[in-house]
Amino acid sequence: MDLATFDPSVRLAAATTLEALETPCLVLDADRMDRNITRLRNRLDGLGVSLRPHLKTAKSIDVARRVMIAPEGPATISTLKEAEQFANHGLRDMIYAVGIAPAKLARVVELRAKGVDLVVILDTVEQALAVAEASRKSGMRIPAMIEIDCDGHRSGVVPANHAQLLEIGQALAAGAELRGVLTHAGDSYKGGGPEAQQRYAEAERAAVVGAAQLLRGAGLPCPVVSVGSTPTAHHAQDLTGVTEVRAGVFVFFDLVMAGIGVCQVDDIALSVLATVIGHQREKGWIITDAGWMSLSRDRGTSKQAVDHGYGLVCNIQGDIYRDIIVADANQEHGIIAVRPGSDARLPDLRVGDRVRILPNHACATAAQHQAYHLVQGQSHVVDARWPRFGGW
Amino acid sequence: MDLATFDPSVRLAAATTLEALETPCLVLDADRMDRNITRLRNRLDGLGVSLRPHLKTAKSIDVARRVMIAPEGPATISTLKEAEQFANHGLRDMIYAVGIAPAKLARVVELRAKGVDLVVILDTVEQALAVAEASRKSGMRIPAMIEIDCDGHRSGVVPANHAQLLEIGQALAAGAELRGVLTHAGDSYKGGGPEAQQRYAEAERAAVVGAAQLLRGAGLPCPVVSVGSTPTAHHAQDLTGVTEVRAGVFVFFDLVMAGIGVCQVDDIALSVLATVIGHQREKGWIITDAGWMSLSRDRGTSKQAVDHGYGLVCNIQGDIYRDIIVADANQEHGIIAVRPGSDARLPDLRVGDRVRILPNHACATAAQHQAYHLVQGQSHVVDARWPRFGGW
């Protein structure tokens, strides 16, 4: 880890260790993070497309700088708060990848007036007209991308709906700027193995490349063709016609991603440090101070083959206790127990001992915290505290 | 609502309305909140016990002042961050109602040195010895209460374990201060109807009153006998021997509490304001900008008779759309749909229209936000913005 690139304001005293941190808190293993970033970058280099990382999981300029290819971007964001925060730290190229609400265009215009190339997305004619109207009023053509629905899981125009695609494209080209098309294979999080993921990736590609061809065939511009999800980014075999890939959780990974085979449990870079505060020995429980407030309410592995409860338990340096999970959680209490059906034994932990808990869903768990505490691999030394932000 | 008691720094311009707020954001109906507070206060007055409100849901000095009987407390808190924040605003009487980790005693001592009567809780001899040791080192007797396990749901000493109770009590009395006993009927959240709730309440009472008698019988002090959960606080018939009741979510209420009959849906004071950002008409979906980041991942109604998904949908002034729920949620997207099996029709909402979403679990939803926006009943005028805090 190159500490020279860190903001010195968040450097910690040399003596800080995992034993000295207040708990619960969020720990980020920089070695694993760097390995995860390198893995996807190498993969996309091989496919000849550029990475536009999604910073919604990170919400930290320090993580953003580690994952972006340049300090000004490109990047993807999920809230205008992220756009504003990252713009304050020098980002100049961002796609706000949640369908635009007309009332939010004022903040978009404000950022664009400061030289930030902030692009919105949409999937209705009403939104396209609102973007055109805001463009007219502000005297600047606001760039928008048309969201394409590649798998029916959430938003976007169905690729077969040529009439709607062209109507939106024409409204944007006439009154704003048609920047391109974008899709996200949300269904890829359901898993299904490498072949299914390759199909999801090809469905993403086919949906946007087809839409781009339709628009271009009608004489409309479509410079950017954007796909992305962490599972498809790791499985795409051919991205012909695609100009960029968006992905976010690949930086940290989590138990849900491990459950669908996109990473190994050993790749998970994020954990919650907790302290043992009690036992209920007759029940086989260890109680910690990491409840759902620090782990999040996310139970993403509950529908997977292996249910990790509220998280998988490791010792303080990150070595996994086999089949020891956070079986239940209250607001500020976590209940550690042996996974049902396992022959594992509860570790011999005393009041005051510390554990690390791997999250089901990195986006949800990180969102409960105000900072990352950086370690490298099995070191107990905390090298830095990277602040993160929340809100909208 | 008496605006004269508000901190003027958080007063908003007179013209602010629900239509003008950035979404998603948290809305608090002051009329409903005041009604909920009055209801429990009147009830406890009738039972002759005092209220020590739990501020873990609120995490806001403005809400705290509304619910406490005096500016200095008493109150209950779930993190040392709450203790420190509320102490900065004048609170002087708090129980930190999560088993103490020895490493946290330094912060407890620091607050006590500032004149804050902060009390810790514990259920092991190791913790009692750690509190005694910290008392010796700091030269101040730190008060601690023994947590009693009244229903086997989480932490605490089983009431029948007289030897452990006495050993902890003696360790505290010798080296620290034995302030009393405390329990929490976590199982009461499972519901079961008024008679079951009355039994839970009596189990709470019996557990702590019995423990207090045991300690006193051994010549140990036990001035405080504390019980509490919102369901039992609303159902206790007799609290003889109990000196105080703790409860928290009663201030706001939520769909889980309505589901077990502790309140009506119409009592819920908290909601998330969201904006419509799209439709998938063939699927019967309305897409909003309130995903799980603003609603939380809490699916507390999933095991109840009526599953509200990620929340129940109302119009902008809080009138419920019958059987319209947030059926699914991604990080910043909510999918509104008709409840499965219902004959209700999706409301005719257009892009840019606003809705309010009632939460499954007020504690989890509020935790996702940095402020409350206050309205009164069906008014669209936002009277104040009350900041809230998070972290540990």
mmCIF file of C-alpha atoms in Angstrom, chain B residues 11-282:
data_model
loop_
_atom_site.group_PDB
_atom_site.id
_atom_site.type_symbol
_atom_site.label_atom_id
_atom_site.label_comp_id
_atom_site.label_asym_id
_atom_site.label_seq_id
_atom_site.Cartn_x
_atom_site.Cartn_y
_atom_site.Cartn_z
ATOM 1 C CA ARG B 11 -35.808 26.342 11.943
ATOM 2 C CA LEU B 12 -36.563 26.396 8.254
ATOM 3 C CA ALA B 13 -37.774 29.189 6.038
ATOM 4 C CA ALA B 14 -41.531 29.590 6.376
ATOM 5 C CA ALA B 15 -42.126 28.602 2.769
ATOM 6 C CA THR B 16 -40.533 25.135 2.894
ATOM 7 C CA THR B 17 -42.966 22.378 2.000
ATOM 8 C CA LEU B 18 -42.877 18.634 1.383
ATOM 9 C CA GLU B 19 -42.881 19.436 -2.344
ATOM 10 C CA ALA B 20 -39.613 21.390 -1.996
ATOM 11 C CA LEU B 21 -37.517 18.909 0.008
ATOM 12 C CA GLU B 22 -34.750 16.886 -1.625
ATOM 13 C CA THR B 23 -35.730 13.216 -1.741
ATOM 14 C CA PRO B 24 -35.419 10.686 -0.296
ATOM 15 C CA CYS B 25 -35.684 12.159 3.189
ATOM 16 C CA LEU B 26 -37.195 11.422 6.569
ATOM 17 C CA VAL B 27 -40.478 13.070 7.596
ATOM 18 C CA LEU B 28 -41.660 13.204 11.205
ATOM 19 C CA ASP B 29 -45.264 14.061 11.991
ATOM 20 C CA ALA B 30 -45.055 16.055 15.225
ATOM 21 C CA ASP B 31 -48.773 15.653 15.943
ATOM 22 C CA ARG B 32 -48.560 11.882 15.875
ATOM 23 C CA MET B 33 -45.290 11.898 17.837
ATOM 24 C CA ASP B 34 -46.805 14.065 20.575
ATOM 25 C CA ARG B 35 -49.890 11.847 20.715
ATOM 26 C CA ASN B 36 -47.705 8.738 21.060
ATOM 27 C CA ILE B 37 -45.621 10.291 23.834
ATOM 28 C CA THR B 38 -48.686 11.464 25.751
ATOM 29 C CA ARG B 39 -50.258 8.035 25.465
ATOM 30 C CA LEU B 40 -47.360 6.228 27.159
ATOM 31 C CA ARG B 41 -46.763 8.950 29.749
ATOM 32 C CA ASN B 42 -50.400 8.814 30.843
ATOM 33 C CA ARG B 43 -50.245 5.055 31.026
ATOM 34 C CA LEU B 44 -47.108 5.007 33.196
ATOM 35 C CA ASP B 45 -48.461 7.787 35.418
ATOM 36 C CA GLY B 46 -51.413 5.517 36.101
ATOM 37 C CA LEU B 47 -49.035 2.704 37.057
ATOM 38 C CA GLY B 48 -46.975 4.949 39.314
ATOM 39 C CA VAL B 49 -43.618 4.463 37.587
ATOM 40 C CA SER B 50 -41.361 6.913 35.819
ATOM 41 C CA LEU B 51 -40.336 6.788 32.172
ATOM 42 C CA ARG B 52 -36.680 6.504 31.202
ATOM 43 C CA PRO B 53 -37.064 6.822 27.409
ATOM 44 C CA HIS B 54 -34.658 4.913 25.189
ATOM 45 C CA LEU B 55 -33.112 7.410 22.787
ATOM 46 C CA LYS B 56 -31.508 4.851 20.431
ATOM 47 C CA THR B 57 -34.271 5.324 17.867
ATOM 48 C CA ALA B 58 -34.311 9.106 18.117
ATOM 49 C CA LYS B 59 -30.554 9.960 18.082
ATOM 50 C CA SER B 60 -31.666 13.597 18.081
ATOM 51 C CA ILE B 61 -31.571 16.094 20.925
ATOM 52 C CA ASP B 62 -34.786 17.673 19.637
ATOM 53 C CA VAL B 63 -36.717 14.417 19.810
ATOM 54 C CA ALA B 64 -35.046 13.621 23.148
ATOM 55 C CA ARG B 65 -36.253 16.895 24.673
ATOM 56 C CA ARG B 66 -39.763 16.178 23.479
ATOM 57 C CA VAL B 67 -39.889 12.748 25.060
ATOM 58 C CA MET B 68 -37.929 13.201 28.298
ATOM 59 C CA ILE B 69 -39.626 14.419 31.465
ATOM 60 C CA ALA B 70 -36.775 16.907 32.104
ATOM 61 C CA PRO B 71 -33.852 18.314 30.025
ATOM 62 C CA GLU B 72 -31.278 16.377 32.070
ATOM 63 C CA GLY B 73 -33.038 13.033 31.770
ATOM 64 C CA PRO B 74 -33.440 10.280 32.804
ATOM 65 C CA ALA B 75 -32.784 8.490 29.535
ATOM 66 C CA THR B 76 -31.522 5.203 28.137
ATOM 67 C CA ILE B 77 -28.895 4.998 25.392
ATOM 68 C CA SER B 78 -27.375 2.212 23.295
ATOM 69 C CA THR B 79 -23.936 3.611 22.359
ATOM 70 C CA LEU B 80 -21.298 5.801 23.988
ATOM 71 C CA LYS B 81 -21.662 8.146 21.025
ATOM 72 C CA GLU B 82 -25.240 8.749 22.143
ATOM 73 C CA ALA B 83 -24.016 9.307 25.712
ATOM 74 C CA GLU B 84 -21.458 11.865 24.560
ATOM 75 C CA GLN B 85 -23.781 13.656 22.151
ATOM 76 C CA PHE B 86 -26.621 13.895 24.639
ATOM 77 C CA ALA B 87 -24.246 14.907 27.453
ATOM 78 C CA ASN B 88 -23.101 17.799 25.260
ATOM 79 C CA HIS B 89 -26.739 18.896 25.194
ATOM 80 C CA GLY B 90 -27.231 18.774 28.952
ATOM 81 C CA LEU B 91 -28.312 15.220 29.745
ATOM 82 C CA ARG B 92 -27.013 14.108 33.128
ATOM 83 C CA ASP B 93 -28.786 10.800 33.874
ATOM 84 C CA MET B 94 -28.287 7.934 31.402
ATOM 85 C CA ILE B 95 -28.127 4.147 31.428
ATOM 86 C CA TYR B 96 -25.935 2.670 28.690
ATOM 87 C CA ALA B 97 -28.100 -0.404 28.161
ATOM 88 C CA VAL B 98 -25.683 -2.637 26.233
ATOM 89 C CA GLY B 99 -23.318 -4.918 28.182
ATOM 90 C CA ILE B 100 -20.137 -3.001 28.902
ATOM 91 C CA ALA B 101 -16.891 -3.940 27.137
ATOM 92 C CA PRO B 102 -13.949 -3.304 29.497
ATOM 93 C CA ALA B 103 -12.160 -1.156 26.888
ATOM 94 C CA LYS B 104 -15.128 1.228 26.851
ATOM 95 C CA LEU B 105 -14.816 2.129 30.530
ATOM 96 C CA ALA B 106 -12.313 4.912 29.771
ATOM 97 C CA ARG B 107 -15.001 6.845 27.889
ATOM 98 C CA VAL B 108 -17.485 6.138 30.683
ATOM 99 C CA VAL B 109 -15.045 7.552 33.262
ATOM 100 C CA GLU B 110 -14.475 10.609 31.092
ATOM 101 C CA LEU B 111 -18.200 11.376 30.946
ATOM 102 C CA ARG B 112 -18.691 10.733 34.657
ATOM 103 C CA ALA B 113 -15.814 13.120 35.403
ATOM 104 C CA LYS B 114 -17.869 15.800 33.614
ATOM 105 C CA GLY B 115 -20.773 15.288 36.007
ATOM 106 C CA VAL B 116 -22.824 12.878 33.921
ATOM 107 C CA ASP B 117 -24.393 10.045 35.923
ATOM 108 C CA LEU B 118 -23.745 7.419 33.253
ATOM 109 C CA VAL B 119 -24.580 3.885 34.418
ATOM 110 C CA VAL B 120 -23.309 0.706 32.728
ATOM 111 C CA ILE B 121 -24.891 -2.742 32.634
ATOM 112 C CA LEU B 122 -23.314 -6.211 32.721
ATOM 113 C CA ASP B 123 -24.053 -9.880 33.284
ATOM 114 C CA THR B 124 -20.682 -11.483 34.075
ATOM 115 C CA VAL B 125 -18.280 -11.486 36.997
ATOM 116 C CA GLU B 126 -15.446 -10.577 34.582
ATOM 117 C CA GLN B 127 -17.249 -7.362 33.642
ATOM 118 C CA ALA B 128 -17.971 -6.558 37.304
ATOM 119 C CA LEU B 129 -14.282 -6.974 38.131
ATOM 120 C CA ALA B 130 -13.338 -4.758 35.159
ATOM 121 C CA VAL B 131 -15.733 -2.060 36.418
ATOM 122 C CA ALA B 132 -14.248 -2.387 39.918
ATOM 123 C CA GLU B 133 -10.743 -2.093 38.497
ATOM 124 C CA ALA B 134 -11.672 1.000 36.455
ATOM 125 C CA SER B 135 -13.281 2.446 39.597
ATOM 126 C CA ARG B 136 -10.112 1.893 41.581
ATOM 127 C CA LYS B 137 -7.921 3.423 38.869
ATOM 128 C CA SER B 138 -10.135 6.460 38.340
ATOM 129 C CA GLY B 139 -10.884 7.016 42.005
ATOM 130 C CA MET B 140 -14.630 7.064 41.328
ATOM 131 C CA ARG B 141 -17.102 4.284 41.987
ATOM 132 C CA ILE B 142 -18.691 3.552 38.612
ATOM 133 C CA PRO B 143 -22.353 2.560 38.973
ATOM 134 C CA ALA B 144 -23.421 -0.643 37.254
ATOM 135 C CA MET B 145 -26.683 -2.556 36.975
ATOM 136 C CA ILE B 146 -26.995 -6.288 36.606
ATOM 137 C CA GLU B 147 -28.802 -7.341 33.446
ATOM 138 C CA ILE B 148 -31.398 -10.031 34.072
ATOM 139 C CA ASP B 149 -32.569 -12.457 31.396
ATOM 140 C CA CYS B 150 -36.382 -12.559 31.677
ATOM 141 C CA ASP B 151 -37.124 -14.516 28.488
ATOM 142 C CA GLY B 152 -33.971 -16.160 27.126
ATOM 143 C CA HIS B 153 -33.875 -13.991 24.053
ATOM 144 C CA ARG B 154 -30.443 -12.371 24.364
ATOM 145 C CA SER B 155 -28.317 -11.358 27.364
ATOM 146 C CA GLY B 156 -28.529 -11.327 31.134
ATOM 147 C CA VAL B 157 -28.257 -13.549 34.197
ATOM 148 C CA VAL B 158 -31.028 -16.105 34.533
ATOM 149 C CA PRO B 159 -33.048 -15.134 37.663
ATOM 150 C CA ALA B 160 -32.713 -18.642 39.092
ATOM 151 C CA ASN B 161 -28.913 -18.393 39.047
ATOM 152 C CA HIS B 162 -28.697 -16.952 42.541
ATOM 153 C CA ALA B 163 -24.991 -17.740 42.926
ATOM 154 C CA GLN B 164 -24.012 -15.715 39.841
ATOM 155 C CA LEU B 165 -26.276 -12.820 40.764
ATOM 156 C CA LEU B 166 -24.808 -12.601 44.236
ATOM 157 C CA GLU B 167 -21.232 -12.977 43.026
ATOM 158 C CA ILE B 168 -21.682 -10.105 40.538
ATOM 159 C CA GLY B 169 -23.538 -8.036 43.115
ATOM 160 C CA GLN B 170 -20.819 -8.503 45.707
ATOM 161 C CA ALA B 171 -18.035 -7.678 43.234
ATOM 162 C CA LEU B 172 -19.817 -4.443 42.293
ATOM 163 C CA ALA B 173 -20.718 -3.457 45.848
ATOM 164 C CA ALA B 174 -17.140 -4.060 46.980
ATOM 165 C CA GLY B 175 -15.294 -2.251 44.212
ATOM 166 C CA ALA B 176 -17.752 -0.114 42.288
ATOM 167 C CA GLU B 177 -21.450 0.776 42.866
ATOM 168 C CA LEU B 178 -24.329 -1.656 42.541
ATOM 169 C CA ARG B 179 -27.067 0.584 41.157
ATOM 170 C CA GLY B 180 -29.739 -2.046 40.592
ATOM 171 C CA VAL B 181 -31.161 -4.552 38.143
ATOM 172 C CA LEU B 182 -32.530 -4.230 34.624
ATOM 173 C CA THR B 183 -34.287 -6.409 32.059
ATOM 174 C CA HIS B 184 -35.805 -6.184 28.580
ATOM 175 C CA ALA B 185 -38.510 -8.480 27.214
ATOM 176 C CA GLY B 186 -37.149 -8.803 23.692
ATOM 177 C CA ASP B 187 -39.551 -11.622 23.014
ATOM 178 C CA SER B 188 -42.462 -9.183 23.325
ATOM 179 C CA TYR B 189 -41.737 -8.029 19.756
ATOM 180 C CA LYS B 190 -43.020 -11.381 18.560
ATOM 181 C CA GLY B 191 -46.540 -10.325 19.482
ATOM 182 C CA GLY B 192 -49.177 -12.832 20.455
ATOM 183 C CA GLY B 193 -51.951 -10.467 21.485
ATOM 184 C CA PRO B 194 -52.730 -8.437 24.606
ATOM 185 C CA GLU B 195 -52.777 -11.382 27.004
ATOM 186 C CA ALA B 196 -49.366 -12.606 25.815
ATOM 187 C CA GLN B 197 -48.042 -9.061 26.192
ATOM 188 C CA GLN B 198 -49.403 -8.864 29.722
ATOM 189 C CA ARG B 199 -47.559 -12.100 30.479
ATOM 190 C CA TYR B 200 -44.324 -10.733 28.978
ATOM 191 C CA ALA B 201 -44.730 -7.616 31.119
ATOM 192 C CA GLU B 202 -45.311 -9.655 34.258
ATOM 193 C CA ALA B 203 -42.279 -11.841 33.396
ATOM 194 C CA GLU B 204 -40.154 -8.695 33.159
ATOM 195 C CA ARG B 205 -41.460 -7.446 36.507
ATOM 196 C CA ALA B 206 -41.101 -10.784 38.277
ATOM 197 C CA ALA B 207 -37.548 -11.310 36.998
ATOM 198 C CA VAL B 208 -36.140 -8.010 38.226
ATOM 199 C CA VAL B 209 -38.184 -7.731 41.416
ATOM 200 C CA GLY B 210 -37.058 -11.240 42.387
ATOM 201 C CA ALA B 211 -33.437 -10.399 41.639
ATOM 202 C CA ALA B 212 -33.697 -7.189 43.642
ATOM 203 C CA GLN B 213 -35.124 -9.102 46.608
ATOM 204 C CA LEU B 214 -32.296 -11.629 46.418
ATOM 205 C CA LEU B 215 -29.636 -8.905 46.388
ATOM 206 C CA ARG B 216 -31.281 -6.928 49.192
ATOM 207 C CA GLY B 217 -31.726 -10.093 51.199
ATOM 208 C CA ALA B 218 -27.962 -10.547 51.021
ATOM 209 C CA GLY B 219 -27.449 -7.045 52.356
ATOM 210 C CA LEU B 220 -26.625 -5.526 48.980
ATOM 211 C CA PRO B 221 -28.133 -2.267 47.719
ATOM 212 C CA CYS B 222 -30.555 -2.282 44.774
ATOM 213 C CA PRO B 223 -32.166 1.140 44.418
ATOM 214 C CA VAL B 224 -33.138 0.925 40.733
ATOM 215 C CA VAL B 225 -35.412 -1.792 39.337
ATOM 216 C CA SER B 226 -35.786 -1.176 35.609
ATOM 217 C CA VAL B 227 -37.926 -2.920 32.981
ATOM 218 C CA GLY B 228 -38.923 -2.093 29.500
ATOM 219 C CA SER B 229 -39.878 -2.598 25.913
ATOM 220 C CA THR B 230 -42.511 -0.692 23.973
ATOM 221 C CA PRO B 231 -44.951 -3.638 23.835
ATOM 222 C CA THR B 232 -44.704 -4.461 27.566
ATOM 223 C CA ALA B 233 -44.788 -0.781 28.557
ATOM 224 C CA HIS B 234 -48.144 -0.578 26.803
ATOM 225 C CA HIS B 235 -49.504 -3.749 28.399
ATOM 226 C CA ALA B 236 -48.188 -3.967 31.967
ATOM 227 C CA GLN B 237 -51.061 -4.195 34.451
ATOM 228 C CA ASP B 238 -49.058 -3.983 37.661
ATOM 229 C CA LEU B 239 -45.510 -2.746 38.157
ATOM 230 C CA THR B 240 -45.185 -3.202 41.913
ATOM 231 C CA GLY B 241 -41.533 -3.130 42.889
ATOM 232 C CA VAL B 242 -40.417 -1.600 39.587
ATOM 233 C CA THR B 243 -38.967 1.917 39.758
ATOM 234 C CA GLU B 244 -38.761 2.819 36.061
ATOM 235 C CA VAL B 245 -39.805 1.776 32.566
ATOM 236 C CA ARG B 246 -37.613 2.030 29.482
ATOM 237 C CA ALA B 247 -39.137 2.219 25.979
ATOM 238 C CA GLY B 248 -38.052 3.785 22.723
ATOM 239 C CA VAL B 249 -39.908 3.071 19.522
ATOM 240 C CA PHE B 250 -43.252 4.138 21.055
ATOM 241 C CA VAL B 251 -42.352 7.711 20.074
ATOM 242 C CA PHE B 252 -42.507 6.938 16.362
ATOM 243 C CA PHE B 253 -44.132 3.493 16.093
ATOM 244 C CA ASP B 254 -43.845 1.457 12.890
ATOM 245 C CA LEU B 255 -45.431 -1.334 10.852
ATOM 246 C CA VAL B 256 -43.924 -4.066 13.053
ATOM 247 C CA MET B 257 -45.529 -2.503 16.138
ATOM 248 C CA ALA B 258 -48.834 -2.125 14.258
ATOM 249 C CA GLY B 259 -48.529 -5.756 13.178
ATOM 250 C CA ILE B 260 -48.448 -6.942 16.784
ATOM 251 C CA GLY B 261 -51.260 -4.608 17.784
ATOM 252 C CA VAL B 262 -49.301 -2.173 19.970
ATOM 253 C CA CYS B 263 -50.405 0.739 17.786
ATOM 254 C CA GLN B 264 -52.544 1.466 14.764
ATOM 255 C CA VAL B 265 -50.965 2.136 11.373
ATOM 256 C CA ASP B 266 -52.416 5.633 11.753
ATOM 257 C CA ASP B 267 -50.180 6.223 14.792
ATOM 258 C CA ILE B 268 -46.942 5.874 12.796
ATOM 259 C CA ALA B 269 -45.197 9.251 12.972
ATOM 260 C CA LEU B 270 -42.226 8.492 10.723
ATOM 261 C CA SER B 271 -42.133 8.150 6.932
ATOM 262 C CA VAL B 272 -39.716 8.418 4.037
ATOM 263 C CA LEU B 273 -40.578 10.996 1.392
ATOM 264 C CA ALA B 274 -39.805 9.711 -2.110
ATOM 265 C CA THR B 275 -40.134 10.855 -5.720
ATOM 266 C CA VAL B 276 -41.458 8.779 -8.620
ATOM 267 C CA ILE B 277 -38.655 8.306 -11.179
ATOM 268 C CA GLY B 278 -40.233 5.790 -13.558
ATOM 269 C CA HIS B 279 -42.765 3.085 -14.387
ATOM 270 C CA GLN B 280 -42.749 -0.464 -15.678
ATOM 271 C CA ARG B 281 -46.430 -0.472 -16.589
ATOM 272 C CA GLU B 282 -46.573 -4.011 -17.975
#
